[in-house]
Tab-separated table of C-alpha atoms in Angstrom:
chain	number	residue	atom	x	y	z
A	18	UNK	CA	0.000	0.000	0.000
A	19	UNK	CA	0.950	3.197	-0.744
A	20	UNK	CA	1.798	5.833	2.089
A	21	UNK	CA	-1.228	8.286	3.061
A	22	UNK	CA	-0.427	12.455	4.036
A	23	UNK	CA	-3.091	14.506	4.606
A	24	UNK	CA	-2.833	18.432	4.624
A	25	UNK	CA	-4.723	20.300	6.278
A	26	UNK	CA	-5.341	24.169	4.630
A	27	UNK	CA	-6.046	23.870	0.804
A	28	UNK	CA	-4.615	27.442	1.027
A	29	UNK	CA	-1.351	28.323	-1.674
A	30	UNK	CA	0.464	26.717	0.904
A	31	UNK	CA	-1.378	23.516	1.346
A	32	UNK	CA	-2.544	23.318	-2.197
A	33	UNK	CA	1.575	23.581	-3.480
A	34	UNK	CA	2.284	20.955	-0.896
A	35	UNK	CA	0.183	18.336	-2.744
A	36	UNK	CA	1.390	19.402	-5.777
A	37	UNK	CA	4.999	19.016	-4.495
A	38	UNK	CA	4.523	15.400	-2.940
A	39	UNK	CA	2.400	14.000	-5.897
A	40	UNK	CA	4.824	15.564	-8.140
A	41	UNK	CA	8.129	13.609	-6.642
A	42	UNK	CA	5.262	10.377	-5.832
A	43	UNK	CA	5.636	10.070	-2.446
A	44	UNK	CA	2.561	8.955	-0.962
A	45	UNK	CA	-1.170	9.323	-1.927
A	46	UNK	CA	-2.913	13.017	-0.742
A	47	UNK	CA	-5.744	14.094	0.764
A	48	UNK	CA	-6.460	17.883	1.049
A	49	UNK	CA	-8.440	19.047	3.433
A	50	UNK	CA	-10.359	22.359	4.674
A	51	UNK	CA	-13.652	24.030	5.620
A	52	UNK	CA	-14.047	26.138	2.572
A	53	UNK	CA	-16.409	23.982	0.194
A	54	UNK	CA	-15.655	22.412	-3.105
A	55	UNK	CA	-11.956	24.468	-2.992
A	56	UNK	CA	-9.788	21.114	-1.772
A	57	UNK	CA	-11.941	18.806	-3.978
A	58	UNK	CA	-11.481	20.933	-7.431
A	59	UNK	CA	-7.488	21.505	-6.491
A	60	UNK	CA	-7.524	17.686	-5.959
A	61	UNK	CA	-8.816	17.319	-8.781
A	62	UNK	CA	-6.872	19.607	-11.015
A	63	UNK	CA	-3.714	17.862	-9.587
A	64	UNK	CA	-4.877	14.642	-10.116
A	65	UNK	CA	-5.779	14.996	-13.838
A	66	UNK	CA	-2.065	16.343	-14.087
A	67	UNK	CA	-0.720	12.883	-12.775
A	68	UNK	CA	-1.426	11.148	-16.213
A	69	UNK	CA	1.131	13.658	-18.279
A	70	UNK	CA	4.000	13.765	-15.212
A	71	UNK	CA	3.560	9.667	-15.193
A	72	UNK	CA	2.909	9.573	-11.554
A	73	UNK	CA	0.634	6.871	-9.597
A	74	UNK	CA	-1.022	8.656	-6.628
A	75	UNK	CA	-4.179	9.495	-6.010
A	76	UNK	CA	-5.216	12.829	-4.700
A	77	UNK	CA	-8.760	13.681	-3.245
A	78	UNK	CA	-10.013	17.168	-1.466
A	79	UNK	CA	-12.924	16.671	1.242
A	80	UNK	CA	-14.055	18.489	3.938
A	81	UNK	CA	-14.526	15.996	6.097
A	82	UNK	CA	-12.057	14.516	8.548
A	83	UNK	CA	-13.090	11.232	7.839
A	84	UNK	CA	-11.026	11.453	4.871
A	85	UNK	CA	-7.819	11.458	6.314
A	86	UNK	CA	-8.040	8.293	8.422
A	87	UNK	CA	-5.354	6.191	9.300
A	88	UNK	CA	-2.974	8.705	7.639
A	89	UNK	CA	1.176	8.574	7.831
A	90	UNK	CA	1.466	11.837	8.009
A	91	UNK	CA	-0.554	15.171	8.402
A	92	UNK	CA	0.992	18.488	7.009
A	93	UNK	CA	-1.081	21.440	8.894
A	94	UNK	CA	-0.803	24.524	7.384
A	95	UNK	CA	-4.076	25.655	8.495
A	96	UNK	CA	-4.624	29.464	9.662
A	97	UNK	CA	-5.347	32.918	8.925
A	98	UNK	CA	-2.843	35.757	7.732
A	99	UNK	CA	-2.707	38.616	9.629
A	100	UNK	CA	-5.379	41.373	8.298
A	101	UNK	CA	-4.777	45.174	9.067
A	102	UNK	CA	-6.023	46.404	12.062
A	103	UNK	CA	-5.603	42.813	13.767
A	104	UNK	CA	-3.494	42.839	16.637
A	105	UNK	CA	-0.446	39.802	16.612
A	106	UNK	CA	-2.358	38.626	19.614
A	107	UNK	CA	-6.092	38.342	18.278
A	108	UNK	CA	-3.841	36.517	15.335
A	109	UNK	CA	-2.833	34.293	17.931
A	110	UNK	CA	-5.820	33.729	19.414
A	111	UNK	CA	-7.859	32.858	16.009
A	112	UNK	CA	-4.941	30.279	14.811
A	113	UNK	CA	-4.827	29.013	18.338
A	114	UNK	CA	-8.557	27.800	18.303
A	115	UNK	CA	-8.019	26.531	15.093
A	116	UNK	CA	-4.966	24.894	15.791
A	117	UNK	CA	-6.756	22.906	18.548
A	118	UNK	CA	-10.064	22.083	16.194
A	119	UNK	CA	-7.867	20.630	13.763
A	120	UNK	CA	-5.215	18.608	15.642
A	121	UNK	CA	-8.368	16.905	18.141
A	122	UNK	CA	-10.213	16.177	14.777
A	123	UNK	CA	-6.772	14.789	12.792
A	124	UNK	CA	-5.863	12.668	16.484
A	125	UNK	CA	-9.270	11.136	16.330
A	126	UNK	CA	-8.623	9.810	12.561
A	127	UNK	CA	-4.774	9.396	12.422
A	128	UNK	CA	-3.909	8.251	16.276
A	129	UNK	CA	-0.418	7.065	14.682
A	130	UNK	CA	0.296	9.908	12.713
A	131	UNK	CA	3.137	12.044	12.803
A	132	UNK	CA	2.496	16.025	12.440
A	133	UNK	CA	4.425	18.641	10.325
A	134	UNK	CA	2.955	21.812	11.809
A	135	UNK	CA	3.666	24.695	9.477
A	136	UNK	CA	0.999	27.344	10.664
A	137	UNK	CA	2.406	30.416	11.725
A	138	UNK	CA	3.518	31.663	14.226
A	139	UNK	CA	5.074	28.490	14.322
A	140	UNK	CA	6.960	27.717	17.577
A	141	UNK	CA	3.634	28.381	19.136
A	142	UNK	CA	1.467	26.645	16.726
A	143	UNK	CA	3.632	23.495	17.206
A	144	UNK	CA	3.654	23.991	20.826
A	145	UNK	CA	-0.612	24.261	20.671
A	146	UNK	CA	-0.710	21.038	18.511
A	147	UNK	CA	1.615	18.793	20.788
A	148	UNK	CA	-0.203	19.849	23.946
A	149	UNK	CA	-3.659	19.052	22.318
A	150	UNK	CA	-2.303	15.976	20.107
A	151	UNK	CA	-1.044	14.168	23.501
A	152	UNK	CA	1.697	12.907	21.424
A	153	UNK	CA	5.646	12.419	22.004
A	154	UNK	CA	7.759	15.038	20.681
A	155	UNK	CA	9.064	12.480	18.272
A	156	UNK	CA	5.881	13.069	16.271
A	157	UNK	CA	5.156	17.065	16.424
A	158	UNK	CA	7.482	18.881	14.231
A	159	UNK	CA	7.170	22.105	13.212
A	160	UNK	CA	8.840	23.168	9.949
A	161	UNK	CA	11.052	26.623	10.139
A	162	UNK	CA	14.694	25.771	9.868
A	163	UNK	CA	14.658	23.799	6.179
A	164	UNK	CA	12.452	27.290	4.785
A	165	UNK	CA	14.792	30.001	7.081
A	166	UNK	CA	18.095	28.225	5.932
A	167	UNK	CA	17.116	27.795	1.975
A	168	UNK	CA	17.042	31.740	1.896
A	169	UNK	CA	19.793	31.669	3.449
A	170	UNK	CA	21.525	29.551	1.113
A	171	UNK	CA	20.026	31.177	-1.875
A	172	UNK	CA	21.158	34.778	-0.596
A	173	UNK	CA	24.461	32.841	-0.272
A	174	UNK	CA	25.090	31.650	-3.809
A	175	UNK	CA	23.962	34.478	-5.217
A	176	UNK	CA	26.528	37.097	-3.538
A	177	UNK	CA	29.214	33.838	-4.549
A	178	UNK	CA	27.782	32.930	-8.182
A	179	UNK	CA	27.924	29.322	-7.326
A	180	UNK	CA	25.407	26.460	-7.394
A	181	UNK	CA	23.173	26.400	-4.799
A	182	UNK	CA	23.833	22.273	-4.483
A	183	UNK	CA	27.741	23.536	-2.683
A	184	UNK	CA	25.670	25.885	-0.712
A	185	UNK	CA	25.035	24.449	3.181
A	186	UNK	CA	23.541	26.546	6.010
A	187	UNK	CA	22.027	26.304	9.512
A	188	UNK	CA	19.906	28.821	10.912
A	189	UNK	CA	18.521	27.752	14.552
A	190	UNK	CA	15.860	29.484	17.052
A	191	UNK	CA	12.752	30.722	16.249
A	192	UNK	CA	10.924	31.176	13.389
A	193	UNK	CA	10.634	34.880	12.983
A	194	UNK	CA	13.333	38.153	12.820
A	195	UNK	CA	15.136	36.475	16.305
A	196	UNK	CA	15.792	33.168	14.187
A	197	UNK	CA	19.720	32.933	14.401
A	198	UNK	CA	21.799	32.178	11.112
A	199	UNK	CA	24.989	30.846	11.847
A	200	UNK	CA	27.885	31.694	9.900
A	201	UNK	CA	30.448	29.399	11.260
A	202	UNK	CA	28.473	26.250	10.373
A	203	UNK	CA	27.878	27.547	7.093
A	204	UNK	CA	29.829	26.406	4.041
A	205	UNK	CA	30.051	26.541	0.458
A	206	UNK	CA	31.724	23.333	-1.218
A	207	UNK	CA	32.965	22.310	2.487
A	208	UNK	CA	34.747	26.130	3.199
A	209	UNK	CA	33.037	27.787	5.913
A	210	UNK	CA	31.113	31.192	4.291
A	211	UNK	CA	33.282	33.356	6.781
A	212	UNK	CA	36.407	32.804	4.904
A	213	UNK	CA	34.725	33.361	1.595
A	214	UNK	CA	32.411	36.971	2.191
A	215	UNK	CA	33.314	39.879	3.780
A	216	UNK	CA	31.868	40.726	7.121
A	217	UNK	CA	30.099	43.361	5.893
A	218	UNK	CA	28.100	41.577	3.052
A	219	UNK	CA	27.572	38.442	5.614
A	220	UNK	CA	25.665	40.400	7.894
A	221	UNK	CA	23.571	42.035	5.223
A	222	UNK	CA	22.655	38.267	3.941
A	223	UNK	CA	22.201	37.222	7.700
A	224	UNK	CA	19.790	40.340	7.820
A	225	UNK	CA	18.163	39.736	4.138
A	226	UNK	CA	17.072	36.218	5.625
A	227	UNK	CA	15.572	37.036	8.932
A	228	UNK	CA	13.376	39.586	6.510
A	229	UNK	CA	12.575	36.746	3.804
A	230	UNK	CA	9.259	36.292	4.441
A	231	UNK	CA	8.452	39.650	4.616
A	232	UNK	CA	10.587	40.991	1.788
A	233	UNK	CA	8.155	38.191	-0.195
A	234	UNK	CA	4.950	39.742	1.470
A	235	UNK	CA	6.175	43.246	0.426
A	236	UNK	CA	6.486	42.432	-3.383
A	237	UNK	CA	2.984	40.537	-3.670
A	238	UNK	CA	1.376	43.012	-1.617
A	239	UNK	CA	-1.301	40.300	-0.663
A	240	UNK	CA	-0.732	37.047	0.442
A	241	UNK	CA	2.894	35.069	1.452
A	242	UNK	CA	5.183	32.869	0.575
A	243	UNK	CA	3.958	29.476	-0.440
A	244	UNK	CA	6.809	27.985	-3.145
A	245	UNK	CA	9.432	27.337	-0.814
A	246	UNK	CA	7.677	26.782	2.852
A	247	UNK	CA	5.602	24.132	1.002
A	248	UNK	CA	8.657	22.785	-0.377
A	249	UNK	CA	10.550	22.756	3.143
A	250	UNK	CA	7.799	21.225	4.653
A	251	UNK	CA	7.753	17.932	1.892
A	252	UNK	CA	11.398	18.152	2.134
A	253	UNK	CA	10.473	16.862	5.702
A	254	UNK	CA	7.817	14.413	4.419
A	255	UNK	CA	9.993	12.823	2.155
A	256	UNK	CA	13.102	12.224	5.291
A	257	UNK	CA	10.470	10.830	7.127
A	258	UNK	CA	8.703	8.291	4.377
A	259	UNK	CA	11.994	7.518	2.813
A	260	UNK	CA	13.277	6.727	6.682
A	261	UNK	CA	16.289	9.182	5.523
A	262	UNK	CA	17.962	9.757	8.999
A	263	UNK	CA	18.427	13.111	7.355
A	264	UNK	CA	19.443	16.216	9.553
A	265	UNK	CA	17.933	19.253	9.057
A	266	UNK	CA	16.519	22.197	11.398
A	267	UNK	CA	13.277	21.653	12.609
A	268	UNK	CA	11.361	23.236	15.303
A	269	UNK	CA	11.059	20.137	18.447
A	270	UNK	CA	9.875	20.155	22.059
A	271	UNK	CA	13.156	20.334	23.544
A	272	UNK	CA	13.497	18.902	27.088
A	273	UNK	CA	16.798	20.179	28.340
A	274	UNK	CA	18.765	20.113	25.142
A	275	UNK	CA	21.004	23.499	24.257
A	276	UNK	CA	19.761	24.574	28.538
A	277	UNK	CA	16.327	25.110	26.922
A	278	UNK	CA	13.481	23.035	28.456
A	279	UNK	CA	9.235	22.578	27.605
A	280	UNK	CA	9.516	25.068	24.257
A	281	UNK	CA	9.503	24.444	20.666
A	282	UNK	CA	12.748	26.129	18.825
A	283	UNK	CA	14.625	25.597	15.750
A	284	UNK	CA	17.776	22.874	15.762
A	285	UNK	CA	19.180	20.608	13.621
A	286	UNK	CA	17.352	17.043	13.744
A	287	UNK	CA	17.575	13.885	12.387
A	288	UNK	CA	14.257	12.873	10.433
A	289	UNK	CA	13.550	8.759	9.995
A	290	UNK	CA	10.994	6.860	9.971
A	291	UNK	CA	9.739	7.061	13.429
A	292	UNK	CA	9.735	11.027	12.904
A	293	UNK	CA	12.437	12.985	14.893
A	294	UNK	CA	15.444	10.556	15.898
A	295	UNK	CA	17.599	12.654	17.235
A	296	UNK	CA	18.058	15.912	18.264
A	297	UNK	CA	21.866	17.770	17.238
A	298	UNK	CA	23.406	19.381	19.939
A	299	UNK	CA	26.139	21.579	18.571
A	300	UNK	CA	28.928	24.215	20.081
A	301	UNK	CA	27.595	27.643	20.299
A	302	UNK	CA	29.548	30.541	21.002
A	303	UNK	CA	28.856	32.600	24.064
A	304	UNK	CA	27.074	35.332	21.484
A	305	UNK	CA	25.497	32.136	19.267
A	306	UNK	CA	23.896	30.874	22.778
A	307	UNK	CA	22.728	34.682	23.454
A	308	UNK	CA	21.057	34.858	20.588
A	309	UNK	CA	19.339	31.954	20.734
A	310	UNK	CA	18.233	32.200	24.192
A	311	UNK	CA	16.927	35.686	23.100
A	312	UNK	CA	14.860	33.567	20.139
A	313	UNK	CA	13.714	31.256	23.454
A	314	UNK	CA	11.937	34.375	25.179
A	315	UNK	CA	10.053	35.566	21.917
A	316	UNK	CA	8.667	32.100	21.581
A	317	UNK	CA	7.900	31.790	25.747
A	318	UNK	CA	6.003	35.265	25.397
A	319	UNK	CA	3.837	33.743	22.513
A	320	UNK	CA	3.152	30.617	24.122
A	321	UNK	CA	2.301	32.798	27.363
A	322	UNK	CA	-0.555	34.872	25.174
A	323	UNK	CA	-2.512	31.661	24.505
A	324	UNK	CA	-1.197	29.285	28.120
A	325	UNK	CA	0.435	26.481	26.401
């Protein structure tokens, strides 16, 4: 049998998240949301594509949880944006309930599941869905790191002109302008970035990617980034279906790891199988650890709006 995700949000996100896993035929799809007759004719659409890009999967829309059952994994990207005149905390408050709708109606269907949370504001949104999931933190990931660090890398081969495949970069913390880029663990062909661009220009990339999502926002005017977070997020899919033991930064429940206990933040993981597999602890410099701890208290004062 073939492998079962289910995404929740049939938004741009959700919607290019099918398209992405049907597209590389990872698993069959089901796309889900409230909004009538919008997941079934973008299931459908994608479906009907599967004949000319020679893939076998099948890929339905529904409204109904009911759908989803017994799924392998559940990608939620379900939420709303941010509309003027909303304060960040009635945003909170709206994804929150939604948040909790979702993940008690995807538990009920999917008890085994494991969750990719990609809602925003996402340390708090993944936080939210383990709490009401009841599930270990092997099986609540939120996805941050893979999108934050492919600007990163993009910015970086760019300013080098070189392929984007000799391009690696880490970028831990939060998921938000105090997410923490790190240089030093940053290389291009195996030589660490620091050697390669002046301080100056490094610090304008580092800058350029803790603005990425907005700099996106600014040029479409309405609406966000969907190519890439979708992407990130089936990057994670596919680790996890594949059983890669692939390490990437992901947003996990730490429990003491990096001096940072019963949050959600950005580190480098190891993706398998069973979900996360293992959690990267890495050196940080004294002004590395500072900045990440700083990340810590923006997600603590988020999770502290809505008491998870």
């Amino acid at each position: 049998m073939r492998k079962k995700v289910s995404i929740v949000g049939a938004g741009n996100v959700g919607a290019t998240a099918a398209h992405w896993i049907a597209a590389k035929e990872l698993a069959d799809v089901v796309l889900i949301d409230i909004a009538e007759g919008i997941p079934q004719g973008k299931a459908l659409d994608l479906l009907e594509a599967m004949p000319i890009e020679k893939r076998d999967v099948q890929v339905i829309g529904a409204n109904d949880y009911a759908a989803t059952a017994n799924s392998d994994i559940v990608v939620i990207t379900a939420g709303i944006p941010r509309k003027p005149g909303m304060s960040r905390d009635d945003l909170l408050h709206t994804n929150y309930k939604i948040m909790s709708d979702v993940v008690s109606k995807v538990v009920a269907q999917s008890p085994e599941s494991i969750l990719i949370i990609v809602s925003n504001p996402l340390d708090a949104m993944a936080q939210a869905a383990f709490k009401q999931s009841g599930f270990n933190r092997e099986r609540v990931i939120g996805m941050a790191g893979i999108l934050d660090s492919a600007r990163f890398r993009t910015f970086i081969a760019q300013e080098l002109n070189v392929s984007v495949e000799n391009v690696t970069a880490f970028v831990l913390g939060g998921h938000g302008d105090t997410m923490v880029p790190l240089p030093r663990y940053s290389t291009v062909a195996g030589i660490p970035i620091t050697e390669l661009i002046p301080k100056d220009r490094l610090d304008a990339i580092v800058q350029r990617t803790r603005d990425g999502g907005a700099e996106i926002v600014k040029h479409l005017k309405t609406g966000s980034a969907y190519y890439a977070p979708s992407a990130a997020a089936v990057e994670m899919v596919e680790a996890i279906l594949k059983d890669k033991k692939k390490i990437v930064p992901c947003a996990v429940h730490l429990q003491g790891e990096y001096g940072i206990d019963g949050y959600f933040v950005g580190v480098p993981c190891k993706l398998g199988a069973a979900g996360l597999e293992q959690i990267i602890e890495i050196k940080l410099t004294a002004e590395e650890d500072a900045a990440l701890k700083k990340s810590v208290d923006a997600v603590k004062e988020l999770c502290g709006v809505i008491g998870v």
